Structure formats: C-alpha cells, structure tokens
Amino acid sequence: MSTVNSVGALGALVAGGRMHEAIDTFESGWVDLWYTTEPAALRSFLAGVPSERLARSPALRFVAVASGLTTGSGAWALVDEAMAQIRRGHRTDEEILLAYLLSSYQHRATGQFLQARLLLDGARPVATRLAVAPDSDVDPALLAFSRLQYGLTALLGGDVVGARNLLQTAYDAEGLHGSPAGRAHVGAHLALVCAVAGELVAAEEHLARAEALASGLGRLVTATADALRLTRLILFVDHRALPAAGRMVQARTPASYGILWPLALWVHAQFLLLTGRYEVGLRLLSQAEVAAPSDVGEGIAGEVMRAARADLNLALGNVREAWVAVEPGSSRSPWSAVAEATVLYVSGEFETVRYAARVARAAHDLSLRESVRLRGLEAAACVAGGDEDSARRLLDVVVDLARRQGWRSFVSCLPRPLVAFALREGRLPAELAEAARDAAGVWVPGPALSAPLSPRERLVLRLLLEGVARAGMAERLGVSINTVKTQIRSLYAKLGVASRGEVLQKVALMPPDWTYDVPDWSGT
C-alpha cells in the first residue's frame, strides 16, 4: 500500500478534478489514514465517492461502516453484499479478510459480541496463513489491522486475557513497524488492556512506549488519546493517587470515551468505591444505562454494570440488591464471577465462595486482577471458617502478586475481616499496611454474621421475624423467658444489631431466601 499523507491531500486531488485518482489512492492507503485521521474526516471524503464505487470496493465498504458514514440498514446491506460475494467464490484473500472484518465490525457496533468473535474466528485462518506466506500479496499493514480488530472485539466482548494476547500480537506485527502512528495506537490499547488486567508494570511500560511515539506525532486521533488517558487513570486509581484520579474523573464522563465507554465507566466506579461515594456511583450507573449507545446485555458493558452495581450495593450494606444484580449461578464472565463470589461471602456462604472460585478458574481465563480478588475472597472465607493456615497461604500469594505490580488499591477490595487479619498477623508490607488502615477505602464489608448461628438461634431468628413475643417464644420452644433472652442477646451479637427493629432492617437487606436458609458454617 502506498502512504497517504492526509485526507486534505486527497481533497486537493478531488478539487483538481482527479476524483478517480483520489479514490484509488485512498483504497491503497486507508490503513495508514485510520491511525492518523478522525472518523469525521474519513466520512467527509467518502461522502463524495459515488455509491456504486463504494458498494463494490471491499476497502471503501469497510471504512464507510467503521467511520460511521453508513449506519443502520445501509450498513447491514453492505455487510450482506460483502458476505454474498464471498459465498459466490473467486475472491482474493484480501477481499475475504475485509468482508469478515466488515461483518464483525458491524456486529460489534450493535452489541452482538459473540457473533463478532465467531466471524473473526472465521477470518483467523486466512490472516494466519497470509502472515506466514512469503509470497502473499496482502499488505502486512492490513494483517496488523485485522489483529487489532480481533483484540478490540475480544476486549469489548469481556475477554480481557484474550484481548491482551491478541493486542500483543498486533503490536508485534510486521505491518506496524513502519507506522509510528499505528504502533502508538495499538500500543495505547495494549497498555489499556494490561491495566484492566491488573498487569500494572506491563501497562506502565507499554504506556511509556506509546507516549514516546505519540510525542513525535503531534496531534493524536481521539481513539489513541482516549486509550492513553484511560490507562493513566487506571494506574492512578490502582496506585491510590486519588487526587490526580479525581481530576481526571471530573474532566470527562464515561460516555465521552466512544467505544471504550464501558471501561471508563468501570474505572469511574472503582474511583467512587475507593473514595466512599457509593450513592454517587449508583447514580452514575443509572445514567450510563440510559445513555448507553447500544444494548448492554452482552459483552463487557453488561458485565461491568452488573459487577459495579453489586460492589456499590455491598459497600452500602444492601446485599439483596447486590444479589439481584449478579444473579448468582449465572456468571458469564470473570467480572460477574468475582462479583458473585463477593456477594456469597457477605451472605455467609463461605464454602460456596471457595467452590465458586474453583469453578471460575476452570471456566474462565482469569486476569491477574480477577485472580487476586478471588483468592482474597477465598482467604477471607478461610478466616471466617477458622482455617487460618489456609488463609495465610492464600493471603501471601495475593500480597506477593499485588506488591510486584505496585498495586496498592487491591487492599481496598479485600473483605474487612481479612484486612484486619492481615494487619494483626503482620502480613502486609508497610506501603500496603498504610492503605489497609484507611478504613473508608476498604469497602467490602464482613459477613452478615460474625459467627454461625446455633440451631436454637436459627429458630429464635425466625420467631423474631414472625413477630412472636418473648413469652410466646418461651412457650413454643419449651424453655424459660430468661433462656429466650439469653438466646436473643447472642443472636443480636452475631448479627451486629441491638434491637428487633434492627434485625428486621438487616434481614430486609439480605438475599430473599436468606431468612429461610441461614448459611451454616459447619461445612467450611
């Protein structure tokens, strides 16, 4: 592909009556333009291309849809035509690759991430074969671009680990070696996905490289600049540089980050959790649901909203709403698996927490961030169940992982009883112990019960909820009123309440069936 300097140069050709030459030049160098030109400028040029020329050119079709020039039914018509041509056969490898990329991009833009991944999987053998073929006539820049799209689709579909591997492959691709703008763009997104995964050292390294490339380019396209900005914000939050993070949060809304808005929403919610602004976080989620540019039921957007809503409600003590948010037993990604395990822990389902963590590790490729949170919950469940040796082993693994990454905010997403245990045992290094002592920033509460209920205390709890007076309890249980009073005091202590009214309030915030099946810790 020849290099195109700018859309302005193409416009000069058009103004000189050389439309066909301008279109030919654009077709041969559009990948370079993608990394240096805003979508609005691409749309402006393509708006002057005859519709029949656009419809029969694979490259023009893709850019028309990806830049937002052609949307809705018009975009789907171009997708149908591209795939129909592939089915009819006799198409070049480049045409096949672009047809798959076009269809995948349109499915991704409409929130159909599973179908988008399947389409890219269909294109992968073509791209892989071309990448190793010495006589391939497909430009390496297009192959690198296709890998970038694989990675972004995986990321927006919720597969953070897969996205990290795919974007690393794109960054290392031969087709980017002669394109500083392309390497800065892919490098910025690679830094972002490393930060989301909790690989903070790698994120900082890729961020530094991308910013060094960007400094020599002058003005960056918005997509590159947004990825760099979000990476810096995540690093600020994870290093607990909260004043700097707060300035960035206040300067931009999540919706202003384009296709990256779900990740922006997630890090904004994390910042609000760390700063104790839980109600503000819930309002932010409600606003995001209304303003969401596409259906959020599938992909990372829906998972972010479910997990963040659960976390914020747990921080407020509203376990019931958190339970509703995560729909236990239906976790579709590592994000919701971690949220579900957190809700189970606060509900007192400690054995189920350990089981859920094992299932999550078997069912998902967990990022470092998710692994740390799940192991922390397992350690907390061990502390609650009296298995302190296992808790120490798990806690040491968690602390070692986080410390090597310079990740200070991880302490804030550990349950408070585990943090207290770690401080008491002296198992946190000084810099992490300082963060752990900030009680306002440790937002995961302890379990609803400080100790398991005895069979008699379970009966007393149910009678309390039925409104039975103490004399009635004594009669139904066959004991004296003084014995009932002793059992009620013990029950109150384990629930952390001081009156029948507080019992009712606490139970109202627990999952719907919790009253009838209060967790039994004996199996932990």
Coordinates of N, CA, C and O in Angstrom, one line a residue, residues 173-321:
A173 N 3.3 -7.1 15.1 CA 3.2 -7.5 13.7 C 4.1 -6.6 12.8 O 4.3 -5.4 13.1
E174 N 4.6 -7.3 11.7 CA 5.5 -6.6 10.8 C 4.8 -5.4 10.2 O 5.5 -4.3 9.9
G175 N 3.5 -5.4 10.0 CA 2.8 -4.3 9.3 C 2.8 -3.0 10.1 O 2.4 -2.0 9.5
L176 N 3.1 -3.0 11.3 CA 3.2 -1.8 12.1 C 4.5 -1.2 12.2 O 4.7 0.0 12.7
H177 N 5.6 -1.9 11.8 CA 6.9 -1.4 12.0 C 7.2 -0.1 11.3 O 8.1 0.7 11.8
G178 N 6.6 0.2 10.2 CA 6.9 1.4 9.5 C 5.8 2.5 9.8 O 5.8 3.5 9.1
S179 N 5.0 2.3 10.8 CA 3.9 3.2 11.1 C 4.0 3.6 12.5 O 3.4 3.0 13.4
P180 N 4.6 4.8 12.9 CA 4.7 5.2 14.3 C 3.3 5.5 14.8 O 3.0 5.2 16.0
A181 N 2.4 6.0 14.0 CA 1.0 6.3 14.4 C 0.3 5.0 14.7 O -0.5 4.9 15.7
G182 N 0.5 4.0 13.9 CA -0.1 2.7 14.1 C 0.4 2.0 15.4 O -0.4 1.4 16.1
R183 N 1.7 2.1 15.6 CA 2.3 1.5 16.8 C 1.8 2.2 18.0 O 1.6 1.6 19.1
A184 N 1.7 3.5 18.0 CA 1.2 4.3 19.1 C -0.3 3.9 19.4 O -0.7 3.8 20.6
H185 N -1.1 3.7 18.3 CA -2.5 3.4 18.5 C -2.6 2.0 19.1 O -3.4 1.9 20.1
V186 N -2.0 1.0 18.6 CA -2.1 -0.3 19.1 C -1.4 -0.4 20.5 O -1.9 -1.0 21.4
G187 N -0.3 0.3 20.6 CA 0.4 0.3 21.9 C -0.4 0.9 23.0 O -0.4 0.4 24.2
A188 N -1.2 1.9 22.7 CA -2.0 2.6 23.7 C -3.1 1.6 24.2 O -3.4 1.5 25.4
H189 N -3.7 0.9 23.2 CA -4.8 -0.1 23.6 C -4.2 -1.3 24.3 O -4.8 -1.9 25.2
L190 N -2.9 -1.7 24.0 CA -2.3 -2.8 24.7 C -2.0 -2.3 26.1 O -2.2 -3.1 27.1
A191 N -1.5 -1.1 26.3 CA -1.3 -0.6 27.7 C -2.6 -0.6 28.5 O -2.7 -1.0 29.7
L192 N -3.7 -0.2 27.8 CA -5.0 -0.2 28.5 C -5.5 -1.5 29.0 O -5.9 -1.7 30.1
V193 N -5.4 -2.5 28.1 CA -5.8 -3.9 28.5 C -5.0 -4.5 29.5 O -5.4 -5.2 30.4
C194 N -3.7 -4.2 29.5 CA -2.8 -4.6 30.6 C -3.2 -4.0 32.0 O -3.2 -4.6 33.0
A195 N -3.6 -2.7 31.9 CA -4.0 -2.0 33.1 C -5.3 -2.6 33.6 O -5.5 -2.8 34.9
V196 N -6.2 -2.9 32.7 CA -7.5 -3.5 33.1 C -7.3 -4.9 33.7 O -7.9 -5.3 34.7
A197 N -6.3 -5.6 33.2 CA -6.0 -7.0 33.7 C -5.3 -6.9 35.0 O -5.1 -8.0 35.7
G198 N -4.8 -5.8 35.5 CA -4.0 -5.7 36.7 C -2.5 -5.9 36.5 O -1.8 -5.9 37.5
E199 N -2.1 -6.0 35.3 CA -0.6 -6.1 35.0 C -0.1 -4.7 34.9 O 0.3 -4.2 33.8
L200 N 0.1 -4.1 36.1 CA 0.4 -2.6 36.1 C 1.9 -2.3 35.6 O 2.1 -1.3 35.0
V201 N 2.8 -3.2 35.9 CA 4.2 -3.0 35.4 C 4.2 -3.0 33.8 O 4.8 -2.1 33.2
A202 N 3.6 -4.0 33.2 CA 3.5 -4.1 31.8 C 2.7 -2.9 31.2 O 3.1 -2.3 30.2
A203 N 1.6 -2.5 31.9 CA 0.9 -1.3 31.5 C 1.7 -0.1 31.4 O 1.7 0.7 30.5
E204 N 2.5 0.1 32.5 CA 3.4 1.3 32.5 C 4.4 1.3 31.4 O 4.7 2.3 30.8
E205 N 5.0 0.1 31.1 CA 6.0 0.0 30.1 C 5.4 0.3 28.7 O 6.0 1.1 27.9
H206 N 4.2 -0.3 28.4 CA 3.6 0.0 27.1 C 3.1 1.4 27.0 O 3.2 2.0 26.0
L207 N 2.6 2.0 28.1 CA 2.2 3.4 28.1 C 3.4 4.3 27.8 O 3.2 5.2 27.0
A208 N 4.5 4.0 28.4 CA 5.7 4.9 28.2 C 6.1 4.8 26.7 O 6.4 5.8 26.1
R209 N 6.1 3.6 26.1 CA 6.5 3.5 24.7 C 5.5 4.2 23.8 O 5.9 4.9 22.9
A210 N 4.2 4.0 24.1 CA 3.2 4.6 23.3 C 3.2 6.2 23.4 O 3.1 6.9 22.4
E211 N 3.5 6.7 24.6 CA 3.6 8.1 24.7 C 4.8 8.7 24.1 O 4.8 9.8 23.5
A212 N 5.9 7.9 24.1 CA 7.1 8.3 23.4 C 6.8 8.4 21.9 O 7.3 9.4 21.2
L213 N 6.1 7.5 21.3 CA 5.8 7.5 19.9 C 4.8 8.7 19.6 O 5.0 9.4 18.6
A214 N 3.9 8.8 20.5 CA 2.9 9.9 20.3 C 3.5 11.3 20.4 O 3.1 12.2 19.7
S215 N 4.5 11.5 21.2 CA 5.2 12.8 21.3 C 5.8 13.2 20.0 O 5.9 14.4 19.7
G216 N 6.1 12.3 19.1 CA 6.7 12.7 17.8 C 5.7 12.8 16.7 O 6.0 13.1 15.6
L217 N 4.4 12.6 17.0 CA 3.4 12.7 16.0 C 2.6 14.0 16.0 O 1.9 14.2 15.0
G218 N 2.7 14.8 17.0 CA 1.9 16.0 17.1 C 0.5 15.6 17.6 O 0.4 15.0 18.6
R219 N -0.5 15.9 16.8 CA -1.9 15.7 17.3 C -2.2 14.2 17.1 O -2.0 13.6 16.1
L220 N -2.8 13.6 18.1 CA -3.3 12.2 18.1 C -4.7 12.1 17.7 O -5.5 13.0 18.0
V221 N -5.1 11.0 17.1 CA -6.6 10.8 16.9 C -7.2 10.5 18.2 O -6.5 10.0 19.2
T222 N -8.5 10.8 18.3 CA -9.2 10.7 19.6 C -9.1 9.3 20.2 O -8.9 9.1 21.4
A223 N -9.2 8.2 19.4 CA -9.2 6.9 19.9 C -7.8 6.5 20.6 O -7.8 5.9 21.6
T224 N -6.7 7.0 20.0 CA -5.4 6.8 20.6 C -5.3 7.5 21.9 O -4.9 7.0 23.0
A225 N -5.7 8.8 21.9 CA -5.6 9.7 23.1 C -6.5 9.1 24.2 O -6.1 9.2 25.4
D226 N -7.7 8.7 23.9 CA -8.6 8.1 24.9 C -8.0 6.9 25.6 O -8.1 6.7 26.8
A227 N -7.4 6.0 24.8 CA -6.8 4.8 25.4 C -5.6 5.2 26.3 O -5.5 4.6 27.4
L228 N -4.8 6.1 25.9 CA -3.7 6.6 26.8 C -4.3 7.2 28.1 O -3.8 6.9 29.2
R229 N -5.3 8.0 27.9 CA -5.8 8.7 29.1 C -6.5 7.7 30.1 O -6.3 7.8 31.3
L230 N -7.2 6.7 29.6 CA -7.8 5.7 30.4 C -6.8 4.9 31.1 O -6.9 4.5 32.3
T231 N -5.7 4.6 30.4 CA -4.6 3.8 31.1 C -4.0 4.6 32.2 O -3.8 4.0 33.3
R232 N -3.8 5.9 32.0 CA -3.2 6.7 33.1 C -4.2 6.7 34.3 O -3.8 6.7 35.5
L233 N -5.5 6.8 34.0 CA -6.5 6.9 35.1 C -6.5 5.6 35.9 O -6.6 5.7 37.1
I234 N -6.5 4.5 35.2 CA -6.5 3.2 35.9 C -5.2 3.1 36.8 O -5.3 2.7 38.0
L235 N -4.1 3.5 36.3 CA -2.9 3.5 37.1 C -2.9 4.4 38.3 O -2.5 4.0 39.4
F236 N -3.5 5.6 38.1 CA -3.7 6.5 39.3 C -4.5 5.8 40.3 O -4.2 5.9 41.5
V237 N -5.6 5.2 39.9 CA -6.6 4.6 40.9 C -5.9 3.4 41.6 O -5.9 3.3 42.8
D238 N -5.2 2.6 40.8 CA -4.6 1.4 41.4 C -3.4 1.7 42.3 O -3.1 1.0 43.2
H239 N -2.7 2.9 42.0 CA -1.6 3.3 42.9 C -2.1 4.2 44.0 O -1.3 4.8 44.7
R240 N -3.4 4.4 44.1 CA -4.1 5.3 45.1 C -3.6 6.7 45.0 O -3.5 7.4 46.0
A241 N -3.3 7.2 43.8 CA -3.1 8.6 43.5 C -4.4 9.3 43.3 O -4.7 9.7 42.2
L242 N -5.2 9.3 44.4 CA -6.6 9.7 44.2 C -6.9 11.1 43.8 O -7.8 11.4 43.1
P243 N -6.1 12.1 44.3 CA -6.3 13.5 43.8 C -6.2 13.6 42.3 O -7.0 14.2 41.6
A244 N -5.1 13.0 41.8 CA -4.9 13.0 40.3 C -6.0 12.3 39.6 O -6.5 12.8 38.6
A245 N -6.4 11.1 40.1 CA -7.5 10.4 39.5 C -8.8 11.2 39.6 O -9.6 11.2 38.6
G246 N -9.1 11.9 40.7 CA -10.3 12.7 40.8 C -10.4 13.8 39.8 O -11.5 14.0 39.2
R247 N -9.3 14.4 39.5 CA -9.3 15.5 38.5 C -9.6 14.9 37.1 O -10.4 15.5 36.3
M248 N -9.1 13.7 36.8 CA -9.4 13.1 35.5 C -10.9 12.6 35.4 O -11.5 12.8 34.4
V249 N -11.4 12.1 36.5 CA -12.8 11.7 36.6 C -13.7 12.9 36.4 O -14.7 12.8 35.6
Q250 N -13.4 14.0 37.0 CA -14.3 15.2 36.9 C -14.2 15.8 35.5 O -15.2 16.5 35.1
A251 N -13.1 15.6 34.8 CA -12.9 16.3 33.5 C -13.7 15.6 32.4 O -14.1 16.3 31.4
R252 N -14.0 14.3 32.5 CA -14.7 13.6 31.4 C -15.8 12.6 31.9 O -15.6 12.1 33.0
T253 N -16.8 12.5 31.2 CA -17.8 11.5 31.5 C -17.5 10.2 30.8 O -16.8 10.2 29.8
P254 N -17.9 9.0 31.3 CA -17.6 7.7 30.6 C -18.1 7.7 29.2 O -17.4 7.2 28.3
A255 N -19.3 8.3 28.9 CA -19.8 8.3 27.6 C -19.0 9.0 26.6 O -19.1 8.7 25.4
S256 N -18.1 9.9 27.0 CA -17.2 10.6 26.1 C -16.1 9.8 25.5 O -15.3 10.3 24.7
Y257 N -15.9 8.6 26.0 CA -14.8 7.8 25.5 C -15.1 6.8 24.4 O -14.4 5.9 24.1
G258 N -16.2 7.1 23.7 CA -16.5 6.3 22.5 C -16.7 4.8 22.8 O -17.4 4.5 23.8
I259 N -16.1 3.9 22.0 CA -16.3 2.5 22.2 C -15.7 2.0 23.5 O -16.0 0.9 24.0
L260 N -14.8 2.8 24.1 CA -14.2 2.4 25.4 C -15.0 2.8 26.6 O -14.6 2.7 27.7
W261 N -16.2 3.3 26.4 CA -17.0 3.8 27.5 C -17.3 2.8 28.6 O -17.3 3.2 29.8
P262 N -17.4 1.5 28.3 CA -17.6 0.6 29.4 C -16.4 0.5 30.4 O -16.6 0.4 31.6
L263 N -15.2 0.6 29.8 CA -14.0 0.6 30.7 C -13.9 1.9 31.5 O -13.5 1.9 32.6
A264 N -14.3 3.0 30.8 CA -14.3 4.3 31.5 C -15.3 4.2 32.7 O -15.0 4.7 33.8
L265 N -16.5 3.7 32.4 CA -17.5 3.5 33.5 C -16.9 2.7 34.6 O -17.1 3.0 35.8
W266 N -16.3 1.6 34.3 CA -15.7 0.7 35.3 C -14.7 1.4 36.2 O -14.8 1.4 37.4
V267 N -13.8 2.2 35.6 CA -12.7 2.8 36.4 C -13.3 4.0 37.2 O -12.9 4.3 38.3
H268 N -14.3 4.7 36.7 CA -15.0 5.7 37.4 C -15.7 5.1 38.6 O -15.6 5.7 39.7
A269 N -16.3 4.0 38.5 CA -17.0 3.3 39.6 C -16.0 2.8 40.6 O -16.2 2.9 41.8
Q270 N -14.8 2.4 40.2 CA -13.8 2.0 41.1 C -13.3 3.2 41.9 O -13.0 3.0 43.1
F271 N -13.1 4.3 41.3 CA -12.7 5.5 42.0 C -13.7 5.9 43.0 O -13.4 6.2 44.2
L272 N -15.0 5.8 42.7 CA -16.0 6.2 43.7 C -16.1 5.2 44.8 O -16.4 5.6 46.0
L273 N -15.8 3.9 44.6 CA -15.7 2.9 45.6 C -14.6 3.3 46.6 O -14.8 3.3 47.8
L274 N -13.4 3.6 46.0 CA -12.3 3.9 46.9 C -12.5 5.2 47.7 O -11.9 5.3 48.8
T275 N -13.3 6.1 47.2 CA -13.5 7.4 47.9 C -14.8 7.4 48.7 O -15.2 8.4 49.2
G276 N -15.4 6.2 48.8 CA -16.6 6.1 49.7 C -17.9 6.8 49.1 O -18.8 7.1 49.9
R277 N -17.9 7.1 47.9 CA -19.1 7.8 47.3 C -20.0 6.8 46.6 O -20.1 6.8 45.3
Y278 N -20.6 5.9 47.4 CA -21.3 4.8 46.8 C -22.6 5.2 46.1 O -23.0 4.7 45.0
E279 N -23.4 6.1 46.7 CA -24.6 6.6 46.1 C -24.4 7.3 44.8 O -25.1 7.1 43.8
V280 N -23.3 8.1 44.8 CA -22.9 8.7 43.5 C -22.6 7.7 42.4 O -23.0 7.8 41.3
G281 N -21.9 6.6 42.8 CA -21.6 5.6 41.9 C -22.9 4.9 41.3 O -23.0 4.6 40.1
L282 N -23.9 4.6 42.2 CA -25.1 4.0 41.7 C -25.8 5.0 40.7 O -26.4 4.5 39.7
R283 N -25.8 6.3 41.0 CA -26.4 7.2 40.1 C -25.7 7.3 38.8 O -26.3 7.4 37.7
L284 N -24.4 7.1 38.8 CA -23.6 7.1 37.6 C -24.0 5.9 36.7 O -24.2 6.0 35.5
L285 N -24.2 4.7 37.4 CA -24.6 3.5 36.6 C -26.0 3.7 36.0 O -26.2 3.3 34.8
S286 N -26.9 4.3 36.7 CA -28.2 4.5 36.2 C -28.2 5.5 35.0 O -28.9 5.2 34.0
Q287 N -27.4 6.5 35.1 CA -27.3 7.4 34.0 C -26.6 6.7 32.8 O -27.0 7.0 31.6
A288 N -25.6 5.9 33.0 CA -25.0 5.1 31.9 C -25.9 4.2 31.2 O -25.9 4.0 30.0
E289 N -26.8 3.6 32.0 CA -27.8 2.6 31.4 C -28.7 3.4 30.4 O -29.1 2.9 29.4
V290 N -29.1 4.6 30.8 CA -30.0 5.4 30.0 C -29.2 5.9 28.7 O -29.8 5.9 27.6
A291 N -28.0 6.3 28.9 CA -27.2 6.9 27.8 C -26.4 5.9 27.0 O -25.8 6.3 26.0
A292 N -26.5 4.6 27.3 CA -25.7 3.6 26.6 C -25.9 3.6 25.1 O -27.1 3.6 24.7
P293 N -24.8 3.7 24.3 CA -25.0 3.7 22.9 C -25.5 2.5 22.2 O -25.9 2.5 21.1
S294 N -25.5 1.4 23.0 CA -26.0 0.1 22.4 C -26.5 -0.8 23.5 O -26.5 -0.5 24.7
D295 N -27.1 -1.9 23.1 CA -27.6 -2.9 24.1 C -26.5 -3.4 25.0 O -25.4 -3.7 24.5
V296 N -26.7 -3.3 26.3 CA -25.6 -3.6 27.2 C -25.7 -5.0 27.8 O -25.1 -5.4 28.8
G297 N -26.6 -5.8 27.3 CA -26.9 -7.1 27.8 C -25.8 -8.1 27.5 O -25.6 -9.1 28.2
E298 N -25.0 -7.8 26.5 CA -23.9 -8.8 26.1 C -22.6 -8.0 26.1 O -22.5 -6.8 25.8
G299 N -21.5 -8.7 26.4 CA -20.2 -8.1 26.3 C -19.8 -7.4 27.6 O -20.5 -7.5 28.6
I300 N -18.7 -6.7 27.5 CA -18.1 -6.1 28.7 C -19.0 -5.0 29.4 O -19.0 -4.9 30.6
A301 N -19.8 -4.3 28.6 CA -20.7 -3.3 29.2 C -21.6 -3.8 30.2 O -21.8 -3.3 31.3
G302 N -22.3 -4.9 29.8 CA -23.3 -5.5 30.7 C -22.6 -6.1 32.0 O -23.1 -6.0 33.1
E303 N -21.4 -6.7 31.8 CA -20.7 -7.3 32.9 C -20.2 -6.2 33.9 O -20.2 -6.4 35.1
V304 N -19.7 -5.1 33.3 CA -19.2 -4.0 34.1 C -20.4 -3.5 35.0 O -20.2 -3.2 36.2
M305 N -21.5 -3.3 34.4 CA -22.7 -2.7 35.1 C -23.1 -3.7 36.2 O -23.5 -3.2 37.3
R306 N -23.2 -4.9 35.9 CA -23.6 -5.9 36.9 C -22.7 -5.9 38.1 O -23.1 -5.9 39.3
A307 N -21.4 -6.0 37.8 CA -20.4 -6.1 38.8 C -20.3 -4.8 39.6 O -20.2 -4.9 40.9
A308 N -20.3 -3.7 39.0 CA -20.2 -2.4 39.7 C -21.4 -2.2 40.5 O -21.3 -1.7 41.7
R309 N -22.6 -2.5 40.0 CA -23.8 -2.3 40.8 C -23.8 -3.2 42.1 O -24.2 -2.8 43.2
A310 N -23.3 -4.4 41.9 CA -23.2 -5.3 43.1 C -22.2 -4.8 44.1 O -22.5 -4.7 45.3
D311 N -21.0 -4.3 43.6 CA -20.0 -3.8 44.5 C -20.5 -2.6 45.3 O -20.3 -2.5 46.5
L312 N -21.1 -1.7 44.6 CA -21.6 -0.4 45.3 C -22.7 -0.7 46.3 O -22.7 -0.2 47.4
N313 N -23.6 -1.7 45.9 CA -24.6 -2.0 46.9 C -24.1 -2.8 48.1 O -24.5 -2.5 49.2
L314 N -23.1 -3.6 47.9 CA -22.4 -4.3 49.0 C -21.8 -3.2 50.0 O -21.8 -3.4 51.2
A315 N -21.1 -2.2 49.4 CA -20.5 -1.2 50.2 C -21.5 -0.5 51.0 O -21.2 0.0 52.1
L316 N -22.8 -0.4 50.5 CA -23.8 0.3 51.2 C -24.5 -0.6 52.2 O -25.4 -0.2 53.0
G317 N -24.2 -1.9 52.2 CA -24.8 -2.9 53.1 C -26.1 -3.5 52.5 O -26.7 -4.3 53.2
N318 N -26.4 -3.2 51.3 CA -27.6 -3.7 50.6 C -27.3 -5.0 49.9 O -27.1 -5.0 48.6
V319 N -27.2 -6.1 50.6 CA -26.8 -7.4 50.0 C -27.9 -7.8 49.0 O -27.6 -8.5 48.0
R320 N -29.2 -7.5 49.3 CA -30.2 -8.0 48.5 C -30.1 -7.4 47.1 O -30.2 -8.2 46.1
E321 N -29.9 -6.1 47.0 CA -29.8 -5.5 45.7 C -28.5 -6.1 44.9 O -28.5 -6.2 43.7

